[in-house]
mmCIF file of C-alpha atoms and ligand atoms in Angstrom:
data_model
loop_
_atom_site.group_PDB
_atom_site.id
_atom_site.type_symbol
_atom_site.label_atom_id
_atom_site.label_comp_id
_atom_site.label_asym_id
_atom_site.label_seq_id
_atom_site.Cartn_x
_atom_site.Cartn_y
_atom_site.Cartn_z
ATOM 1 C CA MET A 6 11.251 8.616 -19.741
ATOM 2 C CA ALA A 7 10.425 11.505 -17.401
ATOM 3 C CA SER A 8 13.308 13.530 -18.887
ATOM 4 C CA SER A 9 11.797 13.686 -22.415
ATOM 5 C CA PHE A 10 8.247 14.207 -21.223
ATOM 6 C CA VAL A 11 6.701 17.661 -21.785
ATOM 7 C CA PRO A 12 3.708 18.411 -19.525
ATOM 8 C CA ARG A 13 0.787 20.505 -20.720
ATOM 9 C CA GLN A 14 1.329 24.155 -19.794
ATOM 10 C CA VAL A 15 -2.354 25.046 -20.174
ATOM 11 C CA PHE A 16 -5.443 22.984 -19.434
ATOM 12 C CA PRO A 17 -7.833 22.826 -22.425
ATOM 13 C CA THR A 18 -10.993 24.926 -22.357
ATOM 14 C CA LEU A 19 -14.117 22.928 -21.535
ATOM 15 C CA ASP A 20 -17.448 23.723 -23.174
ATOM 16 C CA SER A 21 -19.880 22.760 -20.468
ATOM 17 C CA LEU A 22 -18.460 23.169 -17.005
ATOM 18 C CA PRO A 23 -20.955 24.275 -14.328
ATOM 19 C CA ARG A 24 -19.981 27.647 -12.907
ATOM 20 C CA THR A 25 -21.955 27.712 -9.710
ATOM 21 C CA TYR A 26 -22.820 25.578 -6.730
ATOM 22 C CA PHE A 27 -24.585 28.270 -4.724
ATOM 23 C CA LEU A 28 -27.425 26.330 -3.116
ATOM 24 C CA GLY A 29 -30.546 27.354 -1.221
ATOM 25 C CA HIS A 30 -29.086 26.434 2.134
ATOM 26 C CA HIS A 31 -25.959 28.504 1.359
ATOM 27 C CA ASN A 32 -28.128 31.577 0.845
ATOM 28 C CA ALA A 33 -30.148 30.847 3.987
ATOM 29 C CA ALA A 34 -26.976 30.361 6.031
ATOM 30 C CA LEU A 35 -25.549 33.637 4.757
ATOM 31 C CA SER A 36 -28.686 35.545 5.842
ATOM 32 C CA LYS A 37 -28.583 33.884 9.252
ATOM 33 C CA MET A 38 -24.893 34.746 9.643
ATOM 34 C CA LYS A 39 -25.709 38.394 8.888
ATOM 35 C CA SER A 40 -28.311 38.439 11.636
ATOM 36 C CA LEU A 41 -25.962 36.718 14.104
ATOM 37 C CA LEU A 42 -22.963 38.930 13.577
ATOM 38 C CA SER A 43 -24.015 41.563 16.110
ATOM 39 C CA SER A 44 -23.906 38.928 18.875
ATOM 40 C CA VAL A 45 -20.560 37.467 17.802
ATOM 41 C CA ASP A 46 -17.180 38.588 19.172
ATOM 42 C CA LEU A 47 -14.792 36.921 16.759
ATOM 43 C CA VAL A 48 -15.000 35.250 13.348
ATOM 44 C CA ILE A 49 -12.763 32.356 12.359
ATOM 45 C CA GLU A 50 -12.685 32.157 8.576
ATOM 46 C CA CYS A 51 -11.432 28.814 7.259
ATOM 47 C CA ARG A 52 -9.761 28.553 3.892
ATOM 48 C CA ASP A 53 -8.171 25.591 2.182
ATOM 49 C CA TYR A 54 -4.357 25.530 2.382
ATOM 50 C CA ARG A 55 -4.260 24.066 -1.146
ATOM 51 C CA LEU A 56 -6.280 27.041 -2.467
ATOM 52 C CA PRO A 57 -5.091 30.213 -0.746
ATOM 53 C CA LEU A 58 -6.690 32.358 -3.457
ATOM 54 C CA THR A 59 -9.513 30.257 -4.805
ATOM 55 C CA SER A 60 -11.035 29.335 -1.417
ATOM 56 C CA ARG A 61 -11.477 33.038 -0.702
ATOM 57 C CA ASN A 62 -15.187 33.851 -0.918
ATOM 58 C CA PRO A 63 -15.997 37.484 -1.854
ATOM 59 C CA LEU A 64 -19.322 37.074 -0.009
ATOM 60 C CA PHE A 65 -17.412 36.784 3.266
ATOM 61 C CA GLU A 66 -15.272 39.794 2.360
ATOM 62 C CA GLN A 67 -18.478 41.853 2.143
ATOM 63 C CA LEU A 68 -20.052 40.265 5.206
ATOM 64 C CA LEU A 69 -17.075 40.560 7.517
ATOM 65 C CA VAL A 70 -15.928 44.132 6.872
ATOM 66 C CA GLY A 71 -14.742 45.622 10.170
ATOM 67 C CA ARG A 72 -15.084 42.345 12.127
ATOM 68 C CA ASP A 73 -12.317 40.828 14.244
ATOM 69 C CA ARG A 74 -11.235 37.877 12.149
ATOM 70 C CA LEU A 75 -8.778 34.995 12.476
ATOM 71 C CA LEU A 76 -7.849 33.281 9.214
ATOM 72 C CA VAL A 77 -7.270 29.542 9.482
ATOM 73 C CA TYR A 78 -5.830 27.748 6.461
ATOM 74 C CA THR A 79 -6.918 24.137 6.937
ATOM 75 C CA LYS A 80 -5.597 20.853 5.534
ATOM 76 C CA LYS A 81 -1.996 22.009 5.677
ATOM 77 C CA ASP A 82 -0.874 18.364 5.820
ATOM 78 C CA LEU A 83 -2.206 17.830 2.285
ATOM 79 C CA ALA A 84 0.055 20.412 0.649
ATOM 80 C CA SER A 85 2.958 21.299 2.898
ATOM 81 C CA THR A 86 5.940 19.173 3.801
ATOM 82 C CA GLY A 87 7.788 21.971 5.567
ATOM 83 C CA ARG A 88 9.848 22.918 2.496
ATOM 84 C CA PRO A 89 11.400 26.412 2.371
ATOM 85 C CA SER A 90 8.917 27.156 -0.453
ATOM 86 C CA ASP A 91 6.035 26.301 1.938
ATOM 87 C CA ALA A 92 7.377 28.727 4.560
ATOM 88 C CA LYS A 93 7.826 31.435 1.911
ATOM 89 C CA ARG A 94 4.253 30.997 0.664
ATOM 90 C CA GLU A 95 2.890 31.089 4.216
ATOM 91 C CA GLU A 96 4.752 34.346 4.825
ATOM 92 C CA ILE A 97 3.142 35.889 1.725
ATOM 93 C CA VAL A 98 -0.306 34.696 2.814
ATOM 94 C CA ARG A 99 0.272 36.203 6.279
ATOM 95 C CA ARG A 100 1.071 39.549 4.653
ATOM 96 C CA TRP A 101 -2.196 39.477 2.666
ATOM 97 C CA HIS A 102 -4.233 39.465 5.842
ATOM 98 C CA ARG A 103 -2.427 41.971 8.028
ATOM 99 C CA PRO A 104 -3.429 43.109 10.670
ATOM 100 C CA SER A 105 -5.562 39.949 11.046
ATOM 101 C CA GLN A 106 -3.699 36.903 12.259
ATOM 102 C CA VAL A 107 -3.273 33.789 10.128
ATOM 103 C CA LEU A 108 -2.764 30.192 11.283
ATOM 104 C CA PHE A 109 -2.101 27.083 9.196
ATOM 105 C CA THR A 110 -3.541 23.845 10.536
ATOM 106 C CA ASN A 111 -3.786 20.113 10.264
ATOM 107 C CA HIS A 112 -6.743 19.229 12.472
ATOM 108 C CA HIS A 113 -5.027 16.018 13.629
ATOM 109 C CA HIS A 114 -2.119 18.070 14.993
ATOM 110 C CA ARG A 115 -2.887 19.087 18.543
ATOM 111 C CA ASN A 116 -0.222 21.820 18.440
ATOM 112 C CA ASP A 117 -1.855 23.472 15.429
ATOM 113 C CA VAL A 118 -5.272 23.270 17.068
ATOM 114 C CA ARG A 119 -3.889 24.579 20.369
ATOM 115 C CA LYS A 120 -2.667 27.743 18.592
ATOM 116 C CA VAL A 121 -6.198 28.431 17.335
ATOM 117 C CA LEU A 122 -7.573 27.750 20.811
ATOM 118 C CA GLN A 123 -5.036 30.047 22.450
ATOM 119 C CA TYR A 124 -5.895 32.825 20.031
ATOM 120 C CA ALA A 125 -9.607 32.483 20.842
ATOM 121 C CA GLU A 126 -8.933 32.314 24.599
ATOM 122 C CA THR A 127 -6.673 35.362 24.570
ATOM 123 C CA PHE A 128 -9.201 37.261 22.485
ATOM 124 C CA SER A 129 -11.917 36.255 24.931
ATOM 125 C CA SER A 130 -9.981 37.352 28.014
ATOM 126 C CA GLN A 131 -9.193 40.723 26.379
ATOM 127 C CA ASN A 132 -12.872 41.239 25.547
ATOM 128 C CA PHE A 133 -14.161 40.075 28.897
ATOM 129 C CA SER A 134 -17.809 39.124 29.217
ATOM 130 C CA VAL A 135 -19.413 37.120 32.043
ATOM 131 C CA THR A 136 -21.372 35.131 29.480
ATOM 132 C CA GLY A 137 -18.216 34.206 27.544
ATOM 133 C CA SER A 138 -17.170 34.846 23.938
ATOM 134 C CA ARG A 139 -19.056 33.747 20.849
ATOM 135 C CA VAL A 140 -16.985 32.762 17.843
ATOM 136 C CA LEU A 141 -18.524 32.208 14.393
ATOM 137 C CA VAL A 142 -16.731 29.734 12.108
ATOM 138 C CA VAL A 143 -17.283 30.400 8.391
ATOM 139 C CA GLY A 144 -15.811 29.155 5.116
ATOM 140 C CA MET A 145 -16.431 27.426 1.814
ATOM 141 C CA PRO A 146 -18.079 23.979 1.809
ATOM 142 C CA ASN A 147 -15.923 21.062 2.991
ATOM 143 C CA VAL A 148 -13.034 23.287 4.036
ATOM 144 C CA GLY A 149 -12.910 21.645 7.474
ATOM 145 C CA LYS A 150 -14.977 23.917 9.757
ATOM 146 C CA SER A 151 -16.725 21.161 11.718
ATOM 147 C CA SER A 152 -13.496 19.171 12.011
ATOM 148 C CA LEU A 153 -11.814 22.232 13.475
ATOM 149 C CA LEU A 154 -14.667 22.709 15.946
ATOM 150 C CA ASN A 155 -14.376 19.081 17.083
ATOM 151 C CA ALA A 156 -10.596 19.341 17.375
ATOM 152 C CA LEU A 157 -10.847 22.579 19.388
ATOM 153 C CA ARG A 158 -13.353 20.989 21.772
ATOM 154 C CA SER A 159 -11.138 17.953 22.175
ATOM 155 C CA VAL A 160 -8.023 20.021 22.913
ATOM 156 C CA GLY A 161 -9.860 22.638 24.985
ATOM 157 C CA LEU A 162 -12.147 20.468 27.083
ATOM 158 C CA GLY A 163 -11.083 16.877 26.359
ATOM 159 C CA LYS A 164 -14.571 16.200 25.012
ATOM 160 C CA GLY A 165 -15.691 14.170 21.983
ATOM 161 C CA LYS A 166 -17.236 15.169 18.649
ATOM 162 C CA ALA A 167 -20.021 17.747 18.695
ATOM 163 C CA ALA A 168 -20.420 18.278 14.942
ATOM 164 C CA ARG A 169 -20.832 15.862 12.051
ATOM 165 C CA THR A 170 -18.046 15.848 9.475
ATOM 166 C CA GLY A 171 -17.633 14.107 6.125
ATOM 167 C CA ALA A 172 -15.664 13.876 2.918
ATOM 168 C CA GLN A 173 -18.435 15.478 0.794
ATOM 169 C CA PRO A 174 -19.585 19.118 1.087
ATOM 170 C CA GLY A 175 -22.860 20.083 2.751
ATOM 171 C CA ILE A 176 -22.718 17.891 5.855
ATOM 172 C CA THR A 177 -23.528 20.952 7.975
ATOM 173 C CA ARG A 178 -26.847 22.342 6.684
ATOM 174 C CA LYS A 179 -27.882 24.730 9.463
ATOM 175 C CA ILE A 180 -26.346 26.908 12.122
ATOM 176 C CA ALA A 181 -26.835 24.875 15.293
ATOM 177 C CA SER A 182 -26.549 26.095 18.874
ATOM 178 C CA SER A 183 -23.132 27.119 20.107
ATOM 179 C CA VAL A 184 -20.617 24.583 21.395
ATOM 180 C CA LYS A 185 -18.290 25.294 24.293
ATOM 181 C CA ILE A 186 -14.626 24.759 23.437
ATOM 182 C CA SER A 187 -12.889 26.307 26.441
ATOM 183 C CA GLU A 188 -13.564 27.334 30.018
ATOM 184 C CA GLY A 189 -11.750 30.569 29.176
ATOM 185 C CA LYS A 190 -8.940 32.274 31.040
ATOM 186 C CA ASP A 191 -9.302 34.101 34.385
ATOM 187 C CA GLY A 192 -12.992 33.245 34.753
ATOM 188 C CA SER A 193 -13.824 34.968 31.454
ATOM 189 C CA GLY A 194 -16.943 32.881 30.935
ATOM 190 C CA GLY A 195 -15.599 30.488 28.324
ATOM 191 C CA VAL A 196 -15.389 30.364 24.549
ATOM 192 C CA TYR A 197 -18.359 29.155 22.482
ATOM 193 C CA LEU A 198 -18.206 28.255 18.815
ATOM 194 C CA LEU A 199 -20.972 28.510 16.239
ATOM 195 C CA ASP A 200 -20.430 26.180 13.287
ATOM 196 C CA THR A 201 -22.005 27.282 9.996
ATOM 197 C CA PRO A 202 -22.768 25.525 6.699
ATOM 198 C CA GLY A 203 -20.149 26.081 4.020
ATOM 199 C CA VAL A 204 -21.125 28.840 1.597
ATOM 200 C CA PHE A 205 -20.045 28.647 -2.038
ATOM 201 C CA VAL A 206 -19.363 31.680 -4.226
ATOM 202 C CA PRO A 207 -22.425 32.715 -6.314
ATOM 203 C CA TYR A 208 -20.626 32.367 -9.621
ATOM 204 C CA VAL A 209 -17.183 31.129 -10.659
ATOM 205 C CA PRO A 210 -16.340 32.752 -14.004
ATOM 206 C CA ASP A 211 -12.929 31.187 -14.163
ATOM 207 C CA GLN A 212 -12.762 27.572 -15.398
ATOM 208 C CA ASP A 213 -9.602 26.789 -13.428
ATOM 209 C CA ALA A 214 -11.132 28.093 -10.204
ATOM 210 C CA MET A 215 -14.183 25.844 -10.609
ATOM 211 C CA LEU A 216 -11.998 22.810 -11.308
ATOM 212 C CA LYS A 217 -9.778 23.559 -8.320
ATOM 213 C CA LEU A 218 -12.761 23.906 -5.984
ATOM 214 C CA ALA A 219 -14.259 20.674 -7.303
ATOM 215 C CA LEU A 220 -10.946 18.853 -6.952
ATOM 216 C CA CYS A 221 -10.613 19.951 -3.338
ATOM 217 C CA GLY A 222 -14.155 18.753 -2.590
ATOM 218 C CA SER A 223 -15.985 22.050 -2.307
ATOM 219 C CA VAL A 224 -18.683 20.860 -4.715
ATOM 220 C CA LYS A 225 -20.292 17.408 -4.775
ATOM 221 C CA ASP A 226 -18.463 14.824 -6.856
ATOM 222 C CA THR A 227 -21.528 14.445 -9.073
ATOM 223 C CA ILE A 228 -21.277 18.035 -10.374
ATOM 224 C CA VAL A 229 -18.097 17.766 -12.462
ATOM 225 C CA SER A 230 -17.287 14.539 -14.293
ATOM 226 C CA PRO A 231 -14.666 12.546 -12.346
ATOM 227 C CA VAL A 232 -12.700 11.902 -15.542
ATOM 228 C CA THR A 233 -12.483 15.668 -16.202
ATOM 229 C CA LEU A 234 -11.396 16.246 -12.608
ATOM 230 C CA ALA A 235 -8.807 13.472 -12.773
ATOM 231 C CA ASP A 236 -7.520 15.006 -16.009
ATOM 232 C CA TYR A 237 -7.213 18.383 -14.300
ATOM 233 C CA LEU A 238 -5.348 16.709 -11.453
ATOM 234 C CA LEU A 239 -3.060 14.965 -13.937
ATOM 235 C CA TYR A 240 -2.296 18.347 -15.501
ATOM 236 C CA HIS A 241 -1.177 19.678 -12.087
ATOM 237 C CA VAL A 242 0.677 16.523 -11.052
ATOM 238 C CA ASN A 243 2.621 16.586 -14.331
ATOM 239 C CA LEU A 244 3.707 20.163 -13.658
ATOM 240 C CA VAL A 245 4.905 19.185 -10.158
ATOM 241 C CA ASN A 246 6.404 15.733 -10.740
ATOM 242 C CA PRO A 247 5.124 13.119 -13.225
ATOM 243 C CA ASP A 248 6.985 10.407 -11.270
ATOM 244 C CA LEU A 249 4.274 10.635 -8.605
ATOM 245 C CA TYR A 250 2.186 8.059 -10.512
ATOM 246 C CA ARG A 251 5.062 5.919 -11.753
ATOM 247 C CA GLU A 252 3.630 2.774 -10.137
ATOM 248 C CA TYR A 253 0.809 2.892 -12.718
ATOM 249 C CA ARG A 254 2.490 4.089 -15.882
ATOM 250 C CA ARG A 255 5.154 6.346 -17.321
ATOM 251 C CA PRO A 256 4.439 10.096 -17.661
ATOM 252 C CA THR A 257 1.541 10.962 -19.926
ATOM 253 C CA ASN A 258 -0.791 13.831 -20.748
ATOM 254 C CA ASP A 259 -3.504 11.359 -21.733
ATOM 255 C CA ILE A 260 -5.921 10.778 -18.849
ATOM 256 C CA THR A 261 -7.570 7.772 -20.495
ATOM 257 C CA SER A 262 -4.310 5.872 -20.672
ATOM 258 C CA LEU A 263 -3.523 6.649 -17.020
ATOM 259 C CA LEU A 264 -7.021 5.635 -15.864
ATOM 260 C CA ASP A 265 -6.809 2.494 -17.974
ATOM 261 C CA ALA A 266 -3.566 1.551 -16.181
ATOM 262 C CA VAL A 267 -5.048 2.406 -12.759
ATOM 263 C CA ALA A 268 -8.212 0.393 -13.479
ATOM 264 C CA HIS A 269 -6.175 -2.669 -14.449
ATOM 265 C CA LYS A 270 -3.849 -2.374 -11.472
ATOM 266 C CA THR A 271 -6.633 -1.834 -8.933
ATOM 267 C CA GLY A 272 -9.118 -4.295 -10.476
ATOM 268 C CA ARG A 273 -11.670 -1.682 -11.571
ATOM 269 C CA LEU A 274 -12.872 -3.689 -14.569
ATOM 270 C CA GLN A 275 -16.269 -4.435 -16.043
ATOM 271 C CA LYS A 276 -17.309 -7.905 -17.181
ATOM 272 C CA GLY A 277 -15.164 -8.664 -20.210
ATOM 273 C CA GLY A 278 -12.219 -6.751 -18.769
ATOM 274 C CA MET A 279 -13.169 -3.216 -19.928
ATOM 275 C CA PRO A 280 -11.722 -0.607 -17.547
ATOM 276 C CA GLU A 281 -14.159 1.330 -15.304
ATOM 277 C CA LEU A 282 -12.749 4.766 -16.088
ATOM 278 C CA GLU A 283 -15.083 6.782 -13.816
ATOM 279 C CA SER A 284 -14.366 4.547 -10.871
ATOM 280 C CA ALA A 285 -10.620 4.725 -11.545
ATOM 281 C CA ALA A 286 -10.903 8.530 -11.818
ATOM 282 C CA LEU A 287 -12.657 8.785 -8.451
ATOM 283 C CA TRP A 288 -10.023 6.545 -6.918
ATOM 284 C CA VAL A 289 -7.190 8.743 -8.262
ATOM 285 C CA ILE A 290 -8.938 11.878 -6.957
ATOM 286 C CA GLN A 291 -9.425 10.289 -3.517
ATOM 287 C CA ARG A 292 -5.762 9.270 -3.437
ATOM 288 C CA TRP A 293 -4.757 12.881 -3.978
ATOM 289 C CA ARG A 294 -7.294 14.183 -1.449
ATOM 290 C CA GLY A 295 -5.859 11.733 1.051
ATOM 291 C CA GLY A 296 -2.328 13.037 0.505
ATOM 292 C CA HIS A 297 -1.090 9.986 -1.444
ATOM 293 C CA LEU A 298 -0.400 11.634 -4.800
ATOM 294 C CA GLY A 299 1.903 14.521 -3.994
ATOM 295 C CA HIS A 300 1.666 17.477 -1.658
ATOM 296 C CA PHE A 301 1.219 20.743 -3.507
ATOM 297 C CA VAL A 302 -0.790 23.945 -3.628
ATOM 298 C CA LEU A 303 -2.985 24.464 -6.699
ATOM 299 C CA ASP A 304 -2.900 28.287 -6.691
ATOM 300 C CA ASP A 305 0.213 30.179 -7.753
ATOM 301 C CA VAL A 306 1.248 32.356 -4.834
ATOM 302 C CA ASP A 307 3.741 35.173 -5.149
ATOM 303 C CA ASP A 308 3.895 38.718 -3.760
ATOM 304 C CA LYS A 309 1.558 40.129 -6.397
ATOM 305 C CA ALA A 310 -0.810 37.123 -6.619
ATOM 306 C CA LEU A 311 -3.611 38.534 -4.475
ATOM 307 C CA GLU A 312 -3.557 41.884 -6.266
ATOM 308 C CA ARG A 313 -3.770 40.120 -9.658
ATOM 309 C CA TYR A 314 -6.535 37.837 -8.423
ATOM 310 C CA GLN A 315 -8.630 40.696 -7.064
ATOM 311 C CA ARG A 316 -8.172 42.741 -10.231
ATOM 312 C CA ALA A 317 -9.318 39.799 -12.347
ATOM 313 C CA GLU A 318 -12.203 39.179 -9.943
ATOM 314 C CA ASN A 319 -13.381 42.806 -10.200
ATOM 315 C CA ASN A 320 -13.222 42.691 -13.992
ATOM 316 C CA ARG A 321 -15.152 39.452 -14.143
ATOM 317 C CA ILE A 322 -17.910 39.731 -11.540
ATOM 318 C CA PRO A 323 -21.148 39.340 -13.500
ATOM 319 C CA SER A 324 -24.603 40.116 -12.149
ATOM 320 C CA MET A 325 -26.513 37.265 -10.521
ATOM 321 C CA ASN A 326 -28.728 37.241 -13.632
ATOM 322 C CA GLN A 327 -25.743 36.751 -15.914
ATOM 323 C CA ALA A 328 -24.512 34.033 -13.580
ATOM 324 C CA ARG A 329 -27.839 32.184 -13.711
ATOM 325 C CA LYS A 330 -27.989 32.570 -17.503
ATOM 326 C CA ALA A 331 -24.483 31.173 -17.934
ATOM 327 C CA ASP A 332 -25.306 28.275 -15.644
ATOM 328 C CA ARG A 333 -28.483 27.439 -17.583
ATOM 329 C CA ALA A 334 -26.466 27.480 -20.819
ATOM 330 C CA ALA A 335 -23.855 25.127 -19.310
ATOM 331 C CA LYS A 336 -26.588 22.729 -18.113
ATOM 332 C CA LYS A 337 -28.205 22.758 -21.552
ATOM 333 C CA ALA A 338 -24.878 22.044 -23.246
ATOM 334 C CA ARG A 339 -24.272 19.141 -20.839
ATOM 335 C CA SER A 340 -27.651 17.591 -21.617
ATOM 336 C CA TYR A 341 -26.880 17.290 -25.364
HETATM 337 N N1 GTP B 18 -6.114 15.887 5.825
HETATM 338 C C1 GTP B 18 -6.947 16.729 6.447
HETATM 339 N N2 GTP B 18 -8.278 16.570 6.295
HETATM 340 C C2 GTP B 18 -9.080 17.449 6.937
HETATM 341 C C3 GTP B 18 -8.600 18.500 7.743
HETATM 342 N N3 GTP B 18 -9.658 19.192 8.221
HETATM 343 C C4 GTP B 18 -10.759 18.589 7.737
HETATM 344 N N4 GTP B 18 -10.427 17.534 6.965
HETATM 345 C C5 GTP B 18 -11.326 16.619 6.246
HETATM 346 O O1 GTP B 18 -12.096 17.409 5.334
HETATM 347 C C6 GTP B 18 -13.396 16.870 5.176
HETATM 348 C C7 GTP B 18 -14.432 17.962 5.408
HETATM 349 O O2 GTP B 18 -14.394 18.324 6.752
HETATM 350 P P1 GTP B 18 -15.657 18.996 7.485
HETATM 351 O O3 GTP B 18 -15.175 19.411 8.827
HETATM 352 O O4 GTP B 18 -16.849 18.123 7.391
HETATM 353 O O5 GTP B 18 -15.868 20.280 6.546
HETATM 354 P P2 GTP B 18 -16.939 21.469 6.679
HETATM 355 O O6 GTP B 18 -16.235 22.723 6.305
HETATM 356 O O7 GTP B 18 -17.567 21.456 8.029
HETATM 357 O O8 GTP B 18 -17.976 21.038 5.552
HETATM 358 P P3 GTP B 18 -19.504 21.564 5.245
HETATM 359 O O9 GTP B 18 -20.402 20.626 5.972
HETATM 360 O O10 GTP B 18 -19.596 21.443 3.763
HETATM 361 O O11 GTP B 18 -19.592 22.970 5.703
HETATM 362 C C8 GTP B 18 -13.492 15.700 6.164
HETATM 363 O O12 GTP B 18 -13.261 14.504 5.454
HETATM 364 C C9 GTP B 18 -12.363 15.962 7.149
HETATM 365 O O13 GTP B 18 -11.833 14.772 7.739
HETATM 366 C C10 GTP B 18 -7.175 18.639 7.879
HETATM 367 O O14 GTP B 18 -6.631 19.532 8.553
HETATM 368 N N5 GTP B 18 -6.410 17.726 7.207
#
């Protein structure tokens, strides 16, 4: 019975979780972005709506000091259902970024995309240049940058896809040439977008943050075990509403028993009828990523949340050497 069920209040500490996913092409992209910034008029920074705090990358904070920036929180459809609590959270997030503007988008929603387009067009007409405006799109891996570019081009010019997109991170590997998304207002020369590869944070000291980023697809699904990720998802789902998986089994804190039920119900069985737990775990994760296992935000957002997060971040930031050392230790522990 859901009424007698007590969800876990804390997720257990894991011994061997990787704490970085900062790849060579992330570093290269960051250097290229630095060199491009002087020729860019506006930066659109994408963050994941489900991770208002955790999808913030301190590397961009350093890089973008003093730049005109629009914050776009993507994948709104996966966490918001228009509840008063969603509106309240969005208001808090808006306050974090003042005076920069914040928009919340579902890239399938033309109205959401139009708001981003209008912002870029207005910005462009106010900063008139005969050659048009250049807008750099940045963000963590898989946050939806290329999808936003395609949606903007479709709404702005009625044209098809210009950038490859995909459910795994790292589809965009290089900064390609700019893509026109609008003719611009009053003959302002148009708006051109530069898509960039997602850049991960150099080191994630916090276990929860790494699990959240992995769950939202910011790291490849081979980096954290799917069963661990599904367990972390179960922990969150139980805190929100354990009835969300009632078609498989009654509320539980035991991931194996849930995956066992899912594997039997969806036919993920080995010869002899043993459940394929990894495959069931990936299926559960995909269901959630597709918006079929509840709509909720993974970060706790209240008025003081950003302040707390930044304080913790400042206390925790290790040197790159410490980060590499910790990562080597985690890899070693995993190989035993
Ligand atoms: N539900 C939903 N899915 C989205 C949205 N925006 C992007 N996606 C999906 O998120 C995944 C990643 O999108 P991409 O546009 O490839 O992400 P990216 O930031 O360019 O990824 P990198 O190549 O790692 O930089 C794709 O499966 C998209 O369909 C959104 O607003 N809502």
